[in-house]
Short mmCIF file of C-alpha atoms and ligand atoms in Angstrom, two decimals:
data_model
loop_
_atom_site.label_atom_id
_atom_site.label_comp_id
_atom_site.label_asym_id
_atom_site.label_seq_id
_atom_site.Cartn_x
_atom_site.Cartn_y
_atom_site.Cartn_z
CA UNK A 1 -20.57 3.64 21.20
CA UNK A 2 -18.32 6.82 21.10
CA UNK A 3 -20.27 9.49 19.49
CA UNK A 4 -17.67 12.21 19.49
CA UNK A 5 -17.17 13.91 15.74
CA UNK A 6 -14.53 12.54 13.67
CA UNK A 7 -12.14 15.21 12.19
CA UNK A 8 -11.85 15.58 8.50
CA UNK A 9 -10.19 19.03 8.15
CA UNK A 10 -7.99 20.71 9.96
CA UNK A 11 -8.58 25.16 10.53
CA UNK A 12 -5.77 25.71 8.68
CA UNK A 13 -7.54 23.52 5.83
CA UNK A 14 -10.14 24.47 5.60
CA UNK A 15 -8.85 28.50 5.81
CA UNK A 16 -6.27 27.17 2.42
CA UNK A 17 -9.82 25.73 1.15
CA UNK A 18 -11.99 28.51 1.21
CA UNK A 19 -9.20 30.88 0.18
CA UNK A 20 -8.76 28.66 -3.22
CA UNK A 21 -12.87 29.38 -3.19
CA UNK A 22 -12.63 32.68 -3.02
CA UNK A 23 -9.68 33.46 -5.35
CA UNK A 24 -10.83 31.06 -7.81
CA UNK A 25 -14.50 32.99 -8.21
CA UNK A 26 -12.49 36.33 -8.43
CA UNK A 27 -9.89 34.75 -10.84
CA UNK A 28 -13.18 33.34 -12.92
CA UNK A 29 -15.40 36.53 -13.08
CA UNK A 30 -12.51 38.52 -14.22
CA UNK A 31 -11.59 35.94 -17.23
CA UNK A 32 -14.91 35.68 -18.07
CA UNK A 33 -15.04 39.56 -17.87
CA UNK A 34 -12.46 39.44 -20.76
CA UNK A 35 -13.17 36.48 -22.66
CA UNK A 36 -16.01 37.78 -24.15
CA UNK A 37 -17.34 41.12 -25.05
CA UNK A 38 -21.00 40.22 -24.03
CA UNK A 39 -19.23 39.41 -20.31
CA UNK A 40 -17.12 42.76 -19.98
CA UNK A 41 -19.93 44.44 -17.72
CA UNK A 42 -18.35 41.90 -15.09
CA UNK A 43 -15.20 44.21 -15.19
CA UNK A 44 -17.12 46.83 -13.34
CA UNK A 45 -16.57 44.30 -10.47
CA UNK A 46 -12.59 45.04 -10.56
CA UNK A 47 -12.46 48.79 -11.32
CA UNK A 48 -13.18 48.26 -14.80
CA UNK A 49 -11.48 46.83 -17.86
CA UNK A 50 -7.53 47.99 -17.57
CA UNK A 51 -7.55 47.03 -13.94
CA UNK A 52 -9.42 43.35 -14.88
CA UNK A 53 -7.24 43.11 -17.30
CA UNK A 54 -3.59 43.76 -14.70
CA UNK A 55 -5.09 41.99 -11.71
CA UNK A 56 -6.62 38.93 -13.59
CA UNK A 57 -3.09 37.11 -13.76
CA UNK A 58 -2.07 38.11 -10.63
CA UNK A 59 -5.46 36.36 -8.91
CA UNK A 60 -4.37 33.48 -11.06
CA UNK A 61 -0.72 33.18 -9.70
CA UNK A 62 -2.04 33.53 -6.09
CA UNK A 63 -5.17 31.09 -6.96
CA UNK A 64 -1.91 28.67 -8.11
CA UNK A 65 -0.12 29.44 -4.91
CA UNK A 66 -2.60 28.67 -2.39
CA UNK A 67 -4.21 25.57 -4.75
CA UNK A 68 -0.53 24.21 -4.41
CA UNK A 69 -1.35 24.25 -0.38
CA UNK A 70 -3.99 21.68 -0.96
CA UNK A 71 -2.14 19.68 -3.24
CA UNK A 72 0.72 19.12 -0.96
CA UNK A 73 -2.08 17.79 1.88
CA UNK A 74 -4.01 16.09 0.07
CA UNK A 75 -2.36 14.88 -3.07
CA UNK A 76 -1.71 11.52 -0.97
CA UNK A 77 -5.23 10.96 -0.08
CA UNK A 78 -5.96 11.29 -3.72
CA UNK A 79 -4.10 7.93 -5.16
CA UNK A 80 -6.28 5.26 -6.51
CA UNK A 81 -6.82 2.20 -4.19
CA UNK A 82 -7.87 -1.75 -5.10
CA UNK A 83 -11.41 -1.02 -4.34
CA UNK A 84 -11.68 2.20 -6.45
CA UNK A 85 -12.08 0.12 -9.96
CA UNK A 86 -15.05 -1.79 -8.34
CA UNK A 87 -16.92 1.34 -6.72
CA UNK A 88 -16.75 2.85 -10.15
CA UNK A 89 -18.41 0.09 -11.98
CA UNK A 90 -21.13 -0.16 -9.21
CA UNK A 91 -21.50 3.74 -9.32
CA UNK A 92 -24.71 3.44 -10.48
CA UNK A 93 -25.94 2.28 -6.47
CA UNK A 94 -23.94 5.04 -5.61
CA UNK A 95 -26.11 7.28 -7.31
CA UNK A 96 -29.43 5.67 -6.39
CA UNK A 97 -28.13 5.67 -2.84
CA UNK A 98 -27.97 1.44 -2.95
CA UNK A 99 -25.26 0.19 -0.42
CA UNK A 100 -25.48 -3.33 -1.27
CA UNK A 101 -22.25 -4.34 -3.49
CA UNK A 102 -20.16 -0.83 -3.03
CA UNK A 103 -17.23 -1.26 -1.48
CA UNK A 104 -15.76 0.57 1.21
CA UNK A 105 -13.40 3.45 0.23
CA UNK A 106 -10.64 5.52 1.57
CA UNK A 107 -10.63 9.65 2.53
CA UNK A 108 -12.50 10.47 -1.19
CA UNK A 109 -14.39 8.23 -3.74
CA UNK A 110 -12.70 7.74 -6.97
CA UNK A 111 -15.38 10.70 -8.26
CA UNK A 112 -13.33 13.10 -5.82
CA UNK A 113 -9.57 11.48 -7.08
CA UNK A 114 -10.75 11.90 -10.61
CA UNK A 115 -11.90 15.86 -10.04
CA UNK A 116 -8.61 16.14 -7.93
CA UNK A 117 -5.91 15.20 -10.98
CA UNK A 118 -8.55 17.06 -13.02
CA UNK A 119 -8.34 20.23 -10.87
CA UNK A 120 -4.50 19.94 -10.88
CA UNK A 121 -4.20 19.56 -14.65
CA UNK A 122 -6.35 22.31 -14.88
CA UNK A 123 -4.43 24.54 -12.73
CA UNK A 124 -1.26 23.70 -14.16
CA UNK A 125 -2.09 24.45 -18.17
CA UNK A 126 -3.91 27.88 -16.99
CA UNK A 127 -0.52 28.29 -14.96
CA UNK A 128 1.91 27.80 -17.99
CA UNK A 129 -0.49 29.39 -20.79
CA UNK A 130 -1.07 32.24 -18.49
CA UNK A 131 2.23 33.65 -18.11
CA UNK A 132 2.53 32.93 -22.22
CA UNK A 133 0.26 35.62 -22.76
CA UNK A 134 0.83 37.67 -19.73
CA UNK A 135 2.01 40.76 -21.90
CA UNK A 136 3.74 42.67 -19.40
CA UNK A 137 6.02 40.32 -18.59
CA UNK A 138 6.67 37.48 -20.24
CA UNK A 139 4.85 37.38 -23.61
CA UNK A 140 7.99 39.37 -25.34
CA UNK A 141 9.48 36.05 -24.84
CA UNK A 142 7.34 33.75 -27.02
CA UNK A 143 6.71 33.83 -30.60
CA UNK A 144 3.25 34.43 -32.09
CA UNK A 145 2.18 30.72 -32.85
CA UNK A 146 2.64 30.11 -29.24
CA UNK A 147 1.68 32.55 -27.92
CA UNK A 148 -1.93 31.80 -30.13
CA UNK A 149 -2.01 28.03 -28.77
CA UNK A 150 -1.29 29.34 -24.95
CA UNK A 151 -4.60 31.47 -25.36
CA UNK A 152 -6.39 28.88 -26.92
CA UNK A 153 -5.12 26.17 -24.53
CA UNK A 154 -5.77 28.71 -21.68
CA UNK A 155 -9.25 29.21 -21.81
CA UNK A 156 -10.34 25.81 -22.75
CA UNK A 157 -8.25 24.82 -19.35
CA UNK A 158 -10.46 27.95 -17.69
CA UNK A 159 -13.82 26.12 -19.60
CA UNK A 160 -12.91 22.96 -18.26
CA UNK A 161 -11.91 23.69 -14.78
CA UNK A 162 -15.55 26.21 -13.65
CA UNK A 163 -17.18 23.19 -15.32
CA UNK A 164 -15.17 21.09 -12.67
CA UNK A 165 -15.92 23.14 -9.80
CA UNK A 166 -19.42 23.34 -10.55
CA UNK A 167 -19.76 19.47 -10.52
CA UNK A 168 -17.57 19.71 -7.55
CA UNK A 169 -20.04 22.37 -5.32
CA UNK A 170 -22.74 19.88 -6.71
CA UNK A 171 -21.52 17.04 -5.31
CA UNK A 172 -20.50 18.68 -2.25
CA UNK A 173 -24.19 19.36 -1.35
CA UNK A 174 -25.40 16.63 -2.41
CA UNK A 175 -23.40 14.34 -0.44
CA UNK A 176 -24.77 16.11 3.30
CA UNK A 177 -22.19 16.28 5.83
CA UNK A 178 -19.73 17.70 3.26
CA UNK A 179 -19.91 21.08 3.57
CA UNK A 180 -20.71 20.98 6.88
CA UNK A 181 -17.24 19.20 7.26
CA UNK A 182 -15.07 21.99 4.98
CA UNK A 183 -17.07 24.50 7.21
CA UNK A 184 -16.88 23.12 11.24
CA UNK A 185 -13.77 20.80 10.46
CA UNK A 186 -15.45 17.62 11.76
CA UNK A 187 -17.95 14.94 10.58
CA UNK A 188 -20.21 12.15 12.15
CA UNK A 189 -19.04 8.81 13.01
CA UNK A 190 -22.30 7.56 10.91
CA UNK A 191 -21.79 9.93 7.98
CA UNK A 192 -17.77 8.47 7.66
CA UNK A 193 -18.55 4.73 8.33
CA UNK A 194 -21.71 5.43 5.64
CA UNK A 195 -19.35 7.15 2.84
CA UNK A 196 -15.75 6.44 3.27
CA UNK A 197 -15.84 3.15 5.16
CA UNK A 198 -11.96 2.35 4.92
CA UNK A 199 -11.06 5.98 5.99
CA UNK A 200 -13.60 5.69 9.22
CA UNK A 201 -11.11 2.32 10.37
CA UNK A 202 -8.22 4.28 9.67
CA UNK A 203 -9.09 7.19 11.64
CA UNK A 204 -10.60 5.31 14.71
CA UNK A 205 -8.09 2.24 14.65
CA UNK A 206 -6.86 3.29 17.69
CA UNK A 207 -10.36 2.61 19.34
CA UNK A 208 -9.94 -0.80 17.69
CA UNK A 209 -6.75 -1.91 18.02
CA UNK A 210 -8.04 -5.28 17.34
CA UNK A 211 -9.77 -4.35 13.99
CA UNK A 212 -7.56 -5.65 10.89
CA UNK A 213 -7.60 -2.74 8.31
CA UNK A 214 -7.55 -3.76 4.70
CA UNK A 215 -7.68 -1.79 1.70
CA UNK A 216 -9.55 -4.74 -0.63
CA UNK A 217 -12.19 -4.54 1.63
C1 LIG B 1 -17.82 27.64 -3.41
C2 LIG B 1 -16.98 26.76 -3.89
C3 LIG B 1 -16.62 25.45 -3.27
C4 LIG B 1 -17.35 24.62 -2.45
C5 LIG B 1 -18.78 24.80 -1.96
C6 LIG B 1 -16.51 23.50 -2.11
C7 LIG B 1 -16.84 22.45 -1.28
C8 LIG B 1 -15.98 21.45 -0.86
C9 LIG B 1 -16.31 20.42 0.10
C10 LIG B 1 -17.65 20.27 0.77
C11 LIG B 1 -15.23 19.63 0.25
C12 LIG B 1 -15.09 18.42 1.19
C13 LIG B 1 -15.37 17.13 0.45
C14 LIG B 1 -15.16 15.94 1.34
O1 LIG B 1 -14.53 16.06 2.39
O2 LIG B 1 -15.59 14.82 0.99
C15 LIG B 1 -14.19 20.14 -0.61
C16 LIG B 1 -12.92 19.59 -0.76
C17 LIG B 1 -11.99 20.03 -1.67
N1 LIG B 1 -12.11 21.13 -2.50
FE1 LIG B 1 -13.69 22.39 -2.61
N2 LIG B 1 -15.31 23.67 -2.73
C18 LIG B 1 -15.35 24.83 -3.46
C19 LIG B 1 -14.35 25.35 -4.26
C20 LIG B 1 -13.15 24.72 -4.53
C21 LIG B 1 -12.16 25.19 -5.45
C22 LIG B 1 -12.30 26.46 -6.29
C23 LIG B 1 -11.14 24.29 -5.46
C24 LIG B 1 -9.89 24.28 -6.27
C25 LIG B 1 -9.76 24.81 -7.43
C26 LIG B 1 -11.47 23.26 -4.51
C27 LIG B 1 -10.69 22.17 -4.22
C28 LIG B 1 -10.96 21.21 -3.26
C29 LIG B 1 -10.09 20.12 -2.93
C30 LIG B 1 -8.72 19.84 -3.55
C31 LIG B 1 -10.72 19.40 -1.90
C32 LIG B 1 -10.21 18.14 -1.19
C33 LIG B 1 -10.85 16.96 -1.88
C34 LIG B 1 -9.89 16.15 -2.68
O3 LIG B 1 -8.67 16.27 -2.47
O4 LIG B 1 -10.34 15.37 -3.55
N3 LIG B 1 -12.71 23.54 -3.96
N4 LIG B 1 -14.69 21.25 -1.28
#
């Protein structure tokens, strides 16, 4: 059997990735920094509170930017199939690591889709409601009532979306091969057939030309 890695991300991917990573942890520590007054030590990080407070919304916009990079490459990937429904109601083998009665699945599990459209929504509300209260530019454009439900709407989106991404680093490790795959690019033939059994015939229907490929499963 052909034992050469299958690839699941691309450099450029994985650099848009890890970017997102990285801006989204600055664009966090610096909203936490001014969220609450027990968290404003965590300005010190940024050159203290004025600076937090003019480079916070710019992280944001270029967070937005470069999250918009994944979105357009993956937003495809991320569409609920037939055998989605079913893998959600036997998610309890997923958990337990049971194979018998899971259906195969496409590029992500309907765990992943559902953290995708979550991420996006996310992204989007923090988008709007942060230029709503970015006061020196836009903010002179909205009345107070709105500009009171943009901050309220903004950092429940914020709450929301580090509570995503810390399910999302969860599951990454916990599923091995994951972050091995965002790291290197590629993954085993075993680990794809294993976890994403309708993605591993797309990818290697060439070798199988024979193979039908169906997405009940
Ligand atoms: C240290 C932080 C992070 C780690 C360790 C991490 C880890 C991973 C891993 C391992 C994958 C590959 C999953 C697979 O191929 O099955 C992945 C995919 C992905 N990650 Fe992250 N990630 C992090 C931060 C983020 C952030 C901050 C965002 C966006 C806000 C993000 C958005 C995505 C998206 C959109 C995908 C593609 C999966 C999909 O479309 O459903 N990640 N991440």
């Amino acid at each position: 059997m052909n034992d050469k890695p299958i690839l699941r991300y691309t450099s450029n991917q994985r650099t848009n990735h890890w970017l997102v990573a990285i801006l989204f942890l600055m664009a966090a520590l610096s909203g936490l920094a001014l969220f609450h007054p027990a968290l404003f030590w965590l300005s010190n990080l940024f050159g203290g509170g004025p600076w937090t407070r003019i480079l916070h919304p710019f992280m944001g916009v270029v967070m937005f930017v470069l999250f918009l990079g994944l979105v357009i490459q993956f937003f495809r990937a991320n569409f609920f199939i037939t055998n989605d429904r079913l893998w959600l109601r036997r998610v309890g083998r997923v958990i337990k690591n049971e194979e018998e009665g899971v259906p195969p699945i496409g590029k992500y599990n309907p765990g992943q889709k559902l953290l995708f459209w979550t991420l996006l929504i996310c992204m989007l509300v923090l988008l709007f409601s942060g230029l709503v209260i970015w006061r020196a530019y836009f903010s002179e454009y909205f009345g107070i009532t709105s500009i009171r439900w943009a901050m309220l709407l903004h950092a429940l989106a914020g709450f929301i979306l580090v509570l995503s991404i810390i399910v999302h680093i969860y599951a990454g490790i916990w599923i091995k091969g994951s972050v091995s795959a965002m790291v290197h690019g590629g993954v085993s033939r075993a680990w794809a057939k294993k976890h994403h059994g309708l993605w591993y015939r797309e990818v290697t229907r060439d070798e199988h030309p024979d193979r039908p490929i169906s997405k009940k499963g």
